[in-house]
Short mmCIF file of C-alpha atoms and ligand atoms in Angstrom, two decimals:
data_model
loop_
_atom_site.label_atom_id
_atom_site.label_comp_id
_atom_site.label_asym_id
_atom_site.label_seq_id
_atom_site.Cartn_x
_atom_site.Cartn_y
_atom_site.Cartn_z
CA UNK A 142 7.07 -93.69 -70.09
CA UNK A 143 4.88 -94.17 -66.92
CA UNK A 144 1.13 -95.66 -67.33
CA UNK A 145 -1.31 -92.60 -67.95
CA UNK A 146 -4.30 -94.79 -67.81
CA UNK A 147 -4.90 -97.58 -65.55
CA UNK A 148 -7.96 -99.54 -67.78
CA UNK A 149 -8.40 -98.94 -71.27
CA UNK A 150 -11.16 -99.79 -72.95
CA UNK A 151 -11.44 -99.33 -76.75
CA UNK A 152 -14.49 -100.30 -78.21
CA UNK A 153 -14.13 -101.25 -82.05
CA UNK A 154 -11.11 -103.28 -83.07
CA UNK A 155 -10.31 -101.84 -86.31
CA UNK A 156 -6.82 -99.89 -88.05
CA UNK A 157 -7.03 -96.93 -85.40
CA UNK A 158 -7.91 -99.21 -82.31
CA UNK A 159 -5.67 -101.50 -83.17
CA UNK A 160 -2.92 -99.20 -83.79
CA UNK A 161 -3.23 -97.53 -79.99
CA UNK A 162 -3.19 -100.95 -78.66
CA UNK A 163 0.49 -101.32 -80.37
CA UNK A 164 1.48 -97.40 -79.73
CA UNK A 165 0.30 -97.31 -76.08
CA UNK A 166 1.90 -100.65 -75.44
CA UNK A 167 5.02 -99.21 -76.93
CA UNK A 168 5.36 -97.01 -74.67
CA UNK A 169 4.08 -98.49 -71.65
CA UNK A 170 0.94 -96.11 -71.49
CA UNK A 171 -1.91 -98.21 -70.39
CA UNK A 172 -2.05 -100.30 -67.22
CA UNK A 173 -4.61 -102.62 -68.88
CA UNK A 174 -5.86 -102.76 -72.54
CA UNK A 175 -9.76 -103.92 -72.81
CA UNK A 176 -11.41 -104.48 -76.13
CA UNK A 177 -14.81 -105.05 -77.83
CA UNK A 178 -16.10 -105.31 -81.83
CA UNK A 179 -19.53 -106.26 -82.83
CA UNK A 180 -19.07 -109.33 -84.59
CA UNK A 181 -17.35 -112.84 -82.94
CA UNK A 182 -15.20 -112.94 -86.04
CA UNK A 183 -13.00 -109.70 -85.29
CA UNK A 184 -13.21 -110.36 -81.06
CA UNK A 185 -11.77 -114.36 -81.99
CA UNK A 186 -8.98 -112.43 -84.52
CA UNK A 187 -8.22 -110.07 -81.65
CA UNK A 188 -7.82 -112.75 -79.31
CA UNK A 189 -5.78 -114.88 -81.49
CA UNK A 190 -3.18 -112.05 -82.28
CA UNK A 191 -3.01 -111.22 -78.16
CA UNK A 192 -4.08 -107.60 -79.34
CA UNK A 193 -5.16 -106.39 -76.22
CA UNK A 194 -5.24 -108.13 -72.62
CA UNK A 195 -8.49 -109.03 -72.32
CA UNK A 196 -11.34 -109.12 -75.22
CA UNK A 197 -14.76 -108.92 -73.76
CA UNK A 198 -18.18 -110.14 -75.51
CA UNK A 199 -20.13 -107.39 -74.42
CA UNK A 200 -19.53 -103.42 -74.79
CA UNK A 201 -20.97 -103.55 -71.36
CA UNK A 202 -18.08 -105.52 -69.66
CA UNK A 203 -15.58 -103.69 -71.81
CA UNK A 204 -16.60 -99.95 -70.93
CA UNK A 205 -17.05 -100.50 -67.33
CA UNK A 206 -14.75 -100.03 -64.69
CA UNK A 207 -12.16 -98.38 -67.81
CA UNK A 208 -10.61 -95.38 -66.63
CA UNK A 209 -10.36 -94.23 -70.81
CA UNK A 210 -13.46 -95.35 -73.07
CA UNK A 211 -11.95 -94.54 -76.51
CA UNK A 212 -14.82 -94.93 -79.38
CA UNK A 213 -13.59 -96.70 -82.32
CA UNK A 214 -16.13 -97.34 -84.25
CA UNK A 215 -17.12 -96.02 -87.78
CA UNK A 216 -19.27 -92.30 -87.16
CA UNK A 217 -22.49 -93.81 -87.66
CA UNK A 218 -22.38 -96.65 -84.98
CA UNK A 219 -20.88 -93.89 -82.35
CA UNK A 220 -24.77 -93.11 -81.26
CA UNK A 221 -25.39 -96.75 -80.34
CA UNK A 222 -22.73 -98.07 -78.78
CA UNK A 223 -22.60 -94.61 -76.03
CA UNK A 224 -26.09 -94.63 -75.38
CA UNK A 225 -24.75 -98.50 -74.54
CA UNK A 226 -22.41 -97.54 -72.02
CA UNK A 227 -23.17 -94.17 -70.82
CA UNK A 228 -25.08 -96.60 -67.75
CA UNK A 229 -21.93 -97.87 -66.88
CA UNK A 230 -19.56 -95.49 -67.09
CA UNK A 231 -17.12 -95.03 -64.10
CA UNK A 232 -17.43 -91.75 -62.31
CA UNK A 233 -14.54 -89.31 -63.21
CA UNK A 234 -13.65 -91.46 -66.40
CA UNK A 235 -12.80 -90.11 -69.71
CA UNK A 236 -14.88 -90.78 -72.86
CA UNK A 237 -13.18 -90.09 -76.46
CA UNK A 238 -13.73 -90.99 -79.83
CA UNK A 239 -11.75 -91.51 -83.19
CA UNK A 240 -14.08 -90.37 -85.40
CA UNK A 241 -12.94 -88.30 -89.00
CA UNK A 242 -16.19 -85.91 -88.18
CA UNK A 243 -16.37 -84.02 -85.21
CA UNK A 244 -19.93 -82.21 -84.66
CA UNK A 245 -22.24 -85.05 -85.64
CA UNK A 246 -20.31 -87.16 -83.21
CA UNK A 247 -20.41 -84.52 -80.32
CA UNK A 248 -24.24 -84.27 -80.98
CA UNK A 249 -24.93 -87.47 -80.76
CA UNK A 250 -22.94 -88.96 -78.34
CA UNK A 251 -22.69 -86.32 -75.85
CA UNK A 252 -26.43 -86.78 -74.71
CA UNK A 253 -25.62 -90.14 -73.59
CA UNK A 254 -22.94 -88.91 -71.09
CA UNK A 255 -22.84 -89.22 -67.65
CA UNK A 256 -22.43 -86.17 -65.33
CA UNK A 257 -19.19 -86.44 -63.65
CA UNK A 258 -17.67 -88.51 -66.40
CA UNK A 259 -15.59 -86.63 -69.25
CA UNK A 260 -16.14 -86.27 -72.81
CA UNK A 261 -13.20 -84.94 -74.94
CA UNK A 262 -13.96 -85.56 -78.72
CA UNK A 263 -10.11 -86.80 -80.66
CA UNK A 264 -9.47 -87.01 -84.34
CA UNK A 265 -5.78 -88.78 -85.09
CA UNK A 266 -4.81 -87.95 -87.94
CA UNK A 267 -3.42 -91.04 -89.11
CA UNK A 268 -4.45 -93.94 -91.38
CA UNK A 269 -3.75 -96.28 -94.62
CA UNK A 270 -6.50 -97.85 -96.96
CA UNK A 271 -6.59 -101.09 -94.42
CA UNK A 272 -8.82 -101.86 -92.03
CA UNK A 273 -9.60 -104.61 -89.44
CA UNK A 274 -7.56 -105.72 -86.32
CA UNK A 275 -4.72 -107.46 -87.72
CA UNK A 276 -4.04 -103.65 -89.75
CA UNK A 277 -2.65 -101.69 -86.99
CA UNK A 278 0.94 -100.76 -86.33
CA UNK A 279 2.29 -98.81 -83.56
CA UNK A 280 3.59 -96.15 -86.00
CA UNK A 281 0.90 -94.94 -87.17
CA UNK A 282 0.47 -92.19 -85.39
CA UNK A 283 4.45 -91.08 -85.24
CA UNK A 284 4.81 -87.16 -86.10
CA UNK A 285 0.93 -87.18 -87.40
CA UNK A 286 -1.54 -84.73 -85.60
CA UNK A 287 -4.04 -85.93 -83.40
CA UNK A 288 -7.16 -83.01 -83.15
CA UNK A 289 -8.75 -82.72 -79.64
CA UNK A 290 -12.22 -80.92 -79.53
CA UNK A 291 -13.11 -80.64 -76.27
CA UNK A 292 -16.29 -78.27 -75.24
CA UNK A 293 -15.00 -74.93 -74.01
CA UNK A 294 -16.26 -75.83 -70.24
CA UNK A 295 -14.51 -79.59 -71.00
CA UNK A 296 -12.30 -80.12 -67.54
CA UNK A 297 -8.85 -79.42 -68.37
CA UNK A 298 -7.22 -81.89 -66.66
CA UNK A 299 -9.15 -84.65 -68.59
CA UNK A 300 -7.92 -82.84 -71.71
CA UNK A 301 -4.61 -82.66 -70.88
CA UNK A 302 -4.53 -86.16 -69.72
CA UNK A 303 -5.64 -87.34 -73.16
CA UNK A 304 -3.27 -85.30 -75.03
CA UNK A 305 -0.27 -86.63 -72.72
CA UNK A 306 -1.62 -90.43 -73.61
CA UNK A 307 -1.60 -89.31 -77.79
CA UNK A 308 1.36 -87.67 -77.17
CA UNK A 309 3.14 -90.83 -75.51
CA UNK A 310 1.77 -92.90 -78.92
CA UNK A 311 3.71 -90.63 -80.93
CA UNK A 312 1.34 -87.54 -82.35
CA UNK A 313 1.38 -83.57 -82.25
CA UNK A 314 -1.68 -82.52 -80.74
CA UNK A 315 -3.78 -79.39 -81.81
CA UNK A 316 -7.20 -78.15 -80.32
CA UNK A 317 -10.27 -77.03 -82.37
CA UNK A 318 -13.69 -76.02 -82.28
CA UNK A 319 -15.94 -79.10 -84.24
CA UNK A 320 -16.86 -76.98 -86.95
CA UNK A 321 -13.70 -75.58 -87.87
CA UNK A 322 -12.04 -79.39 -87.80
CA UNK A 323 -15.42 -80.56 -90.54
CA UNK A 324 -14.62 -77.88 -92.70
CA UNK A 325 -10.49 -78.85 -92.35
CA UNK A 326 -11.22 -81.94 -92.77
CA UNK A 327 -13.36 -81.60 -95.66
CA UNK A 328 -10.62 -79.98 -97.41
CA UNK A 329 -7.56 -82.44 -96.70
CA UNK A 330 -9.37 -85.61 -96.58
CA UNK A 331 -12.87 -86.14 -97.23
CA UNK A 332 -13.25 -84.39 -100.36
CA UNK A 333 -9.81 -85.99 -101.63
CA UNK A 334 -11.25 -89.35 -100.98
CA UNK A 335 -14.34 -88.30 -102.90
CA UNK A 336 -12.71 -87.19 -105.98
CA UNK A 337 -10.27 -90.25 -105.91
CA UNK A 338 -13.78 -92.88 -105.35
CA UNK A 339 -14.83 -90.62 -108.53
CA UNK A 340 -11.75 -91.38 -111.09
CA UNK A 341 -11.50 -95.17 -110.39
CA UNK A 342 -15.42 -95.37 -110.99
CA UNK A 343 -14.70 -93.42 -114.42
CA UNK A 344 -12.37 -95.60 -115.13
CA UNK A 345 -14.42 -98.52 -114.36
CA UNK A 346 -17.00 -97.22 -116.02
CA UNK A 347 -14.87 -96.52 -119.62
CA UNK A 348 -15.63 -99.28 -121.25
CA UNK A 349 -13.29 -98.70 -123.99
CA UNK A 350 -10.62 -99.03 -121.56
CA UNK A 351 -10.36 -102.28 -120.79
CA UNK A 352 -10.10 -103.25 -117.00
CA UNK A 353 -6.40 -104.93 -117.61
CA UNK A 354 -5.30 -101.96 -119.67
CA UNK A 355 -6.16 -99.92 -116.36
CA UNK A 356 -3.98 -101.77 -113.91
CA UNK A 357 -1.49 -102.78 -116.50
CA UNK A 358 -1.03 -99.32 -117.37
CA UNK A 359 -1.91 -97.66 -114.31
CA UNK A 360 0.22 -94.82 -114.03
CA UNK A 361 1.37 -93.27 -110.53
CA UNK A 362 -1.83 -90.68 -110.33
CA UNK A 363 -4.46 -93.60 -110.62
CA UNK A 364 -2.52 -95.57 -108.53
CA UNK A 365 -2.46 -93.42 -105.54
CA UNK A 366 -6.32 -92.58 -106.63
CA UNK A 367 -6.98 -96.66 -106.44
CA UNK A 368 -4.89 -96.68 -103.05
CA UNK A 369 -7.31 -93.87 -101.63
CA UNK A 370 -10.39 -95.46 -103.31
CA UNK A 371 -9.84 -98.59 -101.59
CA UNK A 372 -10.74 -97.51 -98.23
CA UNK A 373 -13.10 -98.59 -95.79
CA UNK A 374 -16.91 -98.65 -97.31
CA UNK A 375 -18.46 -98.31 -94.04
CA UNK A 376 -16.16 -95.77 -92.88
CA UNK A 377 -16.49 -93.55 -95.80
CA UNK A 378 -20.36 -93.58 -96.41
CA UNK A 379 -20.74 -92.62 -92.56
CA UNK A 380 -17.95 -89.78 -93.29
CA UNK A 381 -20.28 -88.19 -96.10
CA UNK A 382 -23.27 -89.14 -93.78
CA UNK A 383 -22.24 -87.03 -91.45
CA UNK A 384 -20.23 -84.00 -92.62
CA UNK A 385 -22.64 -82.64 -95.16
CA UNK A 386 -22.33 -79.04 -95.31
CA UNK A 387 -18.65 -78.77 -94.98
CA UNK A 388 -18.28 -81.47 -97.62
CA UNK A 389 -20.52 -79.64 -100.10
CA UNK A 390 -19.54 -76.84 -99.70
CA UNK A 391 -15.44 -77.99 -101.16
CA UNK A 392 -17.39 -79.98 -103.47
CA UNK A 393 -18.90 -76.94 -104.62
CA UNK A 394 -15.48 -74.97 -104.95
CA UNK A 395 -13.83 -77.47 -106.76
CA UNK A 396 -16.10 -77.84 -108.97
CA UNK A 397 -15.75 -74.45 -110.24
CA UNK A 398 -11.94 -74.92 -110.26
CA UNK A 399 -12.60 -77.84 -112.56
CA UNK A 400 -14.51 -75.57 -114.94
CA UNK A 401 -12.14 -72.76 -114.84
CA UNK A 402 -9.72 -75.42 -115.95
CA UNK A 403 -11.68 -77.15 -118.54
CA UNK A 404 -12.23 -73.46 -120.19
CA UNK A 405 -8.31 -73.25 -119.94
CA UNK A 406 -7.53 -76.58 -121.92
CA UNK A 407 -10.09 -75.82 -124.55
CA UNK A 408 -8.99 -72.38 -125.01
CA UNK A 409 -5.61 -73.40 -125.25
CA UNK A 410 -4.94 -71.19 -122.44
CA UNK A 411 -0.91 -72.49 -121.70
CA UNK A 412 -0.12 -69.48 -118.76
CA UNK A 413 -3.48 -70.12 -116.83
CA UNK A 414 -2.49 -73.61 -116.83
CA UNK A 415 1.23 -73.13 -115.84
CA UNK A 416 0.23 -70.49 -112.96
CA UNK A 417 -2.24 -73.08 -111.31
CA UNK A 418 0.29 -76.05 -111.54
CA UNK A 419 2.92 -73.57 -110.10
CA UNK A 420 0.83 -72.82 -107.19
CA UNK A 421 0.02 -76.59 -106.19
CA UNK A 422 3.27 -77.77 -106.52
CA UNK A 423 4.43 -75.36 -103.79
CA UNK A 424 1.90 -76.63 -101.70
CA UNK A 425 3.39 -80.14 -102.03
CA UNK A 426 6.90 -78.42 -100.83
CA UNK A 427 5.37 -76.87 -97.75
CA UNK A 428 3.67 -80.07 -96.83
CA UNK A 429 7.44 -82.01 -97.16
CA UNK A 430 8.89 -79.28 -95.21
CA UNK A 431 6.40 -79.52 -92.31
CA UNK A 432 7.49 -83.55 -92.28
CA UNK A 433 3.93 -84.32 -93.05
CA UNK A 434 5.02 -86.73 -96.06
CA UNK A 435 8.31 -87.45 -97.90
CA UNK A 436 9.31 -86.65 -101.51
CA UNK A 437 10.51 -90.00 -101.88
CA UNK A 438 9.49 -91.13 -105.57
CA UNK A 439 7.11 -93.84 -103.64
CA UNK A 440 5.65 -91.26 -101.36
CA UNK A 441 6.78 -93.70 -99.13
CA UNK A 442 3.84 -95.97 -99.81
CA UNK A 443 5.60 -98.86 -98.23
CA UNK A 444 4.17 -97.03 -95.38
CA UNK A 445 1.35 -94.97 -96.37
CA UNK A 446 -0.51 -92.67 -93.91
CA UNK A 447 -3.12 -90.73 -95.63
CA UNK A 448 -5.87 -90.10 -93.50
P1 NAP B 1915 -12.19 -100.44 -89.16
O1 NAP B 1915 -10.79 -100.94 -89.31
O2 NAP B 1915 -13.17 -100.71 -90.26
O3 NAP B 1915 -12.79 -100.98 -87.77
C1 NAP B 1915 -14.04 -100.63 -87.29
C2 NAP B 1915 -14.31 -101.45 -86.05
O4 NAP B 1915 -15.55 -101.01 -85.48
C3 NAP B 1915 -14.43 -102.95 -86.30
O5 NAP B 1915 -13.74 -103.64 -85.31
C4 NAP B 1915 -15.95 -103.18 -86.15
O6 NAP B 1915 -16.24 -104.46 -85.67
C5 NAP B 1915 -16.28 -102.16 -85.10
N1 NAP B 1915 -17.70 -101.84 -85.03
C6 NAP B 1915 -18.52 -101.40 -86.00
N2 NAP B 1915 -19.76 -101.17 -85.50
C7 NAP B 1915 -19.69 -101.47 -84.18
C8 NAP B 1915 -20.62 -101.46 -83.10
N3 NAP B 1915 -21.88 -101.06 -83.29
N4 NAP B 1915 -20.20 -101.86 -81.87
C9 NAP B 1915 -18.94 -102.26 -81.68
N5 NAP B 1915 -18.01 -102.31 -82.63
C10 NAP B 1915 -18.38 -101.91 -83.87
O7 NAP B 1915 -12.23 -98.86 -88.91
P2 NAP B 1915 -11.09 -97.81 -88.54
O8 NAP B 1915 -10.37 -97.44 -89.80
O9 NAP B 1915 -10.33 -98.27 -87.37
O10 NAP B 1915 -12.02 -96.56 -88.17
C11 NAP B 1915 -12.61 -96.43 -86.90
C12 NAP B 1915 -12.96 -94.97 -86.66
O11 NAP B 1915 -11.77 -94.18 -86.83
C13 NAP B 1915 -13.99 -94.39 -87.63
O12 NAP B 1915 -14.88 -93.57 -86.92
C14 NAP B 1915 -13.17 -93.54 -88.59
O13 NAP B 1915 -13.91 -92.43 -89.06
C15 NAP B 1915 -12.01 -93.12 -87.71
N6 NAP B 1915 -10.73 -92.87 -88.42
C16 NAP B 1915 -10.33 -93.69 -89.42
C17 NAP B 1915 -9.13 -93.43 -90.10
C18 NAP B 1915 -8.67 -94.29 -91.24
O14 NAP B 1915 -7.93 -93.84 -92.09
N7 NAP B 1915 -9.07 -95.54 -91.31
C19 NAP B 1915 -8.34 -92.34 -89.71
C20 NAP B 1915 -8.75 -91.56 -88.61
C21 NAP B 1915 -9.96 -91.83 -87.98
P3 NAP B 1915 -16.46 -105.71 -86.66
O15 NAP B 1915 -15.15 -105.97 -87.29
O16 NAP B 1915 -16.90 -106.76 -85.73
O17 NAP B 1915 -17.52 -105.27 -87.65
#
């Protein structure tokens, strides 16, 4: 595939960044790779493992002169880091971002932009519970969506130039408006994660459980909850942060699901039971049959992808 970008600089050296480093040298995408994280520790790692072809101590000497600034920083860290480089940015350059929320992120960062120089807001819809430079893997994003959410006066050719680069590191791409991504979002992934961080604290918290009874015994529903629960602190208290409403507002729903079902066991109610498990498990078949996951009996965890 021919280079799409000449210098790209991606600022945050974590699971995403370092997974487009592998995908986009994969395929031959990027003429030059720049990097920069905040602390020494992750820039030395990132040197060590020849991640990208240059690491740079300052977010200064990484953004300028990129043709493709990708933020990959967690959401609440975007704010700082463009009102860093929006100085420096090249004229004509693209700016993007990784981040799981969409409208906090285009508030924040877009005041910091340059005219002249691009914004278009991504969302890959890729990741595992890992995090850190040595946990990327160039297929990562393979058959996974990647969400652009560029304004509706955003240049086109910038856009399309960004979805040819995601496209080239293996995703689908899909446009949406900010707030209609939150709310998705808030449905597939954020409250998930907040209902799985919820059933490993109860089980924590049971004392009558004990804590090697739990992982001796963990069956395959708290295991995939402990998987999800294990991600990124940071990550996930800035997700929260930072998509509020749409968050609540599932949160909300499902807790009225969770009634409606508690009414069910302690009425002994067998059909309403049966009907609801009937109409979940079919959503489970459309999601195989859209290759979004496998029905191997590991869910293929050897590789797992859940954003
Ligand atoms: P990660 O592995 O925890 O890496 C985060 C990186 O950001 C680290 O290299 C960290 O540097 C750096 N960083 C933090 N604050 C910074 C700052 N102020 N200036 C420069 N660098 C800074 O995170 P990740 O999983 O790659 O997530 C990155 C972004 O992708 C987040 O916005 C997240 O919402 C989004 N995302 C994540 C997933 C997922 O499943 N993980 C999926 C899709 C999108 P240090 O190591 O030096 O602290």
């Amino acid at each position: 595939m021919a280079v799409i970008y000449e210098r790209v600089a991606l600022i945050g050296l974590g699971l995403i960044a370092s997974s487009m480093c592998h995908a986009m040298r994969r395929a031959g995408l990027a003429g030059e790779i720049v990097g920069y994280a905040k602390s020494a520790e992750t820039r030395e790692i990132a040197r060590e493992i020849g991640l990208c072809d240059q690491v740079c101590d300052s977010v200064v000497a990484a953004a300028k002169d990129a043709d493709l600034v990708v933020l990959c920083v967690p959401v609440g860290a975007m704010e700082a880091v463009a009102q860093e480089i929006g100085p420096v940015l090249k004229p004509g350059c693209t700016i993007s971002d990784v981040g799981s929320v969409k409208r906090t992120v285009i508030d924040v960062v877009s005041p910091h932009i340059p005219s002249g120089v691009h914004f278009v807001p991504a969302h890959p819809l890729a990741g595992t519970e890992h995090s850190g430079p040595r946990s990327g893997f160039a297929e990562l994003f393979d058959n996974r969506f990647c969400i652009l959410v560029p304004a509706q006066d955003a240049d086109r050719d910038a856009v399309e130039k960004l979805a040819g680069l995601w496209r080239g590191m293996g995703a689908q791409v899909d446009e949406m408006d900010a707030e209609h991504h939150d709310l998705v979002l808030a449905v597939t992934s954020h409250t998930p994660h907040l209902i799985a961080y919820t059933m490993v604290g109860v089980a924590d918290d049971l004392r009558r459980v004990t804590d090697s009874e739990v992982i001796k015994y963990s069956a395959a529903g708290f295991r995939d909850f402990t998987r999800i629960a294990a991600s990124d602190p940071v990550m996930w208290r800035d997700v929260f942060l930072n998509n509020k409403e749409a968050t609540l507002e599932i949160l909300g729903r499902f807790t009225e699901e969770l009634f409606a079902l508690q009414r069910a066991i302690r009425q002994g109610d067998g059909d309403h039971l049966h009907d609801y498990f009937t109409r979940t498990r079919s959503i489970r078949r459309s999601i195989i049959e859209a290759g979004q996951d496998t029905d191997a009996p590991d869910f293929g965890r050897a590789k797992a992808k859940d954003v």
